[in-house]
mmCIF file of C-alpha atoms in Angstrom:
data_model
loop_
_atom_site.group_PDB
_atom_site.id
_atom_site.type_symbol
_atom_site.label_atom_id
_atom_site.label_comp_id
_atom_site.label_asym_id
_atom_site.label_seq_id
_atom_site.Cartn_x
_atom_site.Cartn_y
_atom_site.Cartn_z
ATOM 1 C CA LEU A 9 13.941 5.108 -19.989
ATOM 2 C CA CYS A 10 11.078 3.358 -18.234
ATOM 3 C CA PHE A 11 9.972 3.521 -14.616
ATOM 4 C CA ALA A 12 7.260 1.071 -13.649
ATOM 5 C CA GLU A 13 4.834 0.486 -10.813
ATOM 6 C CA VAL A 14 4.067 -3.224 -10.450
ATOM 7 C CA LYS A 15 0.757 -4.271 -8.922
ATOM 8 C CA THR A 16 -0.359 -7.816 -8.213
ATOM 9 C CA ARG A 17 -3.850 -9.020 -7.371
ATOM 10 C CA LYS A 18 -5.982 -12.103 -7.210
ATOM 11 C CA PRO A 19 -9.425 -11.686 -8.799
ATOM 12 C CA SER A 20 -11.684 -10.563 -5.967
ATOM 13 C CA GLY A 21 -14.031 -7.933 -7.323
ATOM 14 C CA TYR A 22 -11.785 -5.024 -6.282
ATOM 15 C CA GLY A 23 -10.967 -4.018 -9.831
ATOM 16 C CA ARG A 24 -7.847 -4.235 -11.924
ATOM 17 C CA PRO A 25 -4.416 -3.885 -10.324
ATOM 18 C CA CYS A 26 -3.758 -0.636 -12.225
ATOM 19 C CA GLU A 27 -6.643 0.996 -10.368
ATOM 20 C CA ALA A 28 -4.519 0.817 -7.191
ATOM 21 C CA VAL A 29 -2.006 3.277 -8.693
ATOM 22 C CA ASP A 30 -3.568 6.431 -7.320
ATOM 23 C CA ARG A 31 -2.315 9.990 -7.746
ATOM 24 C CA ARG A 32 -0.129 9.735 -4.619
ATOM 25 C CA LYS A 33 1.677 6.692 -6.011
ATOM 26 C CA GLN A 34 2.047 8.357 -9.401
ATOM 27 C CA ILE A 35 3.661 11.419 -7.814
ATOM 28 C CA ARG A 36 6.010 9.190 -5.809
ATOM 29 C CA LEU A 37 7.162 7.379 -8.958
ATOM 30 C CA ILE A 38 7.600 10.660 -10.867
ATOM 31 C CA ASN A 39 9.674 12.083 -7.994
ATOM 32 C CA THR A 40 11.775 8.909 -7.921
ATOM 33 C CA ALA A 41 12.402 9.173 -11.670
ATOM 34 C CA ASN A 42 13.411 12.832 -11.334
ATOM 35 C CA LEU A 43 15.817 12.026 -8.489
ATOM 36 C CA PHE A 44 17.305 9.116 -10.451
ATOM 37 C CA LEU A 45 17.925 11.402 -13.448
ATOM 38 C CA LYS A 46 19.435 14.063 -11.203
ATOM 39 C CA LEU A 47 21.840 11.512 -9.715
ATOM 40 C CA ASN A 48 22.702 10.065 -13.142
ATOM 41 C CA PRO A 49 23.556 13.048 -15.376
ATOM 42 C CA ALA A 50 24.571 10.814 -18.297
ATOM 43 C CA LEU A 51 20.925 9.742 -18.628
ATOM 44 C CA ARG A 52 19.343 13.209 -18.523
ATOM 45 C CA SER A 53 18.862 13.269 -22.281
ATOM 46 C CA TYR A 54 16.312 10.445 -21.953
ATOM 47 C CA SER A 55 12.649 11.224 -21.423
ATOM 48 C CA PRO A 56 11.276 9.046 -18.640
ATOM 49 C CA ARG A 57 8.156 7.007 -19.327
ATOM 50 C CA MET A 58 5.838 5.872 -16.541
ATOM 51 C CA ASP A 59 4.396 2.386 -16.983
ATOM 52 C CA ILE A 60 2.238 0.059 -14.932
ATOM 53 C CA ILE A 61 2.774 -3.687 -14.866
ATOM 54 C CA GLU A 62 -0.344 -5.601 -13.807
ATOM 55 C CA VAL A 63 -0.007 -9.143 -12.504
ATOM 56 C CA GLU A 64 -3.283 -10.975 -12.017
ATOM 57 C CA LEU A 65 -3.033 -14.310 -10.237
ATOM 58 C CA PHE A 66 -5.522 -16.846 -11.526
ATOM 59 C CA ASP A 67 -5.299 -20.482 -10.454
ATOM 60 C CA GLY A 68 -2.558 -21.689 -12.772
ATOM 61 C CA ALA A 69 -3.231 -19.142 -15.513
ATOM 62 C CA ASP A 70 -1.611 -15.908 -14.379
ATOM 63 C CA LYS A 71 -1.882 -12.832 -16.579
ATOM 64 C CA VAL A 72 0.661 -10.019 -16.970
ATOM 65 C CA THR A 73 -0.327 -6.760 -18.667
ATOM 66 C CA HIS A 74 2.183 -3.993 -19.483
ATOM 67 C CA ILE A 75 0.538 -0.544 -19.733
ATOM 68 C CA THR A 76 3.007 1.836 -21.389
ATOM 69 C CA GLY A 77 2.839 5.579 -20.788
ATOM 70 C CA ALA A 78 0.187 5.101 -18.114
ATOM 71 C CA PHE A 79 0.696 8.553 -16.560
ATOM 72 C CA GLY A 80 3.211 11.322 -16.259
#
């Protein structure tokens, strides 16, 4: 069971999109996953995985990177 934070950026010298997923955002996603599992008892046997999806917008050559197990 995967929960993902999706971040999109244009190259601008501010770093990779995943760097915008700070501890506060990680905690929010973890809390959301825990609430989802609480409200869906049939899925409680699954271990949630926290991923980050990076979308980098280059002129006509966009790049998507899936970082599995990024935190948690």
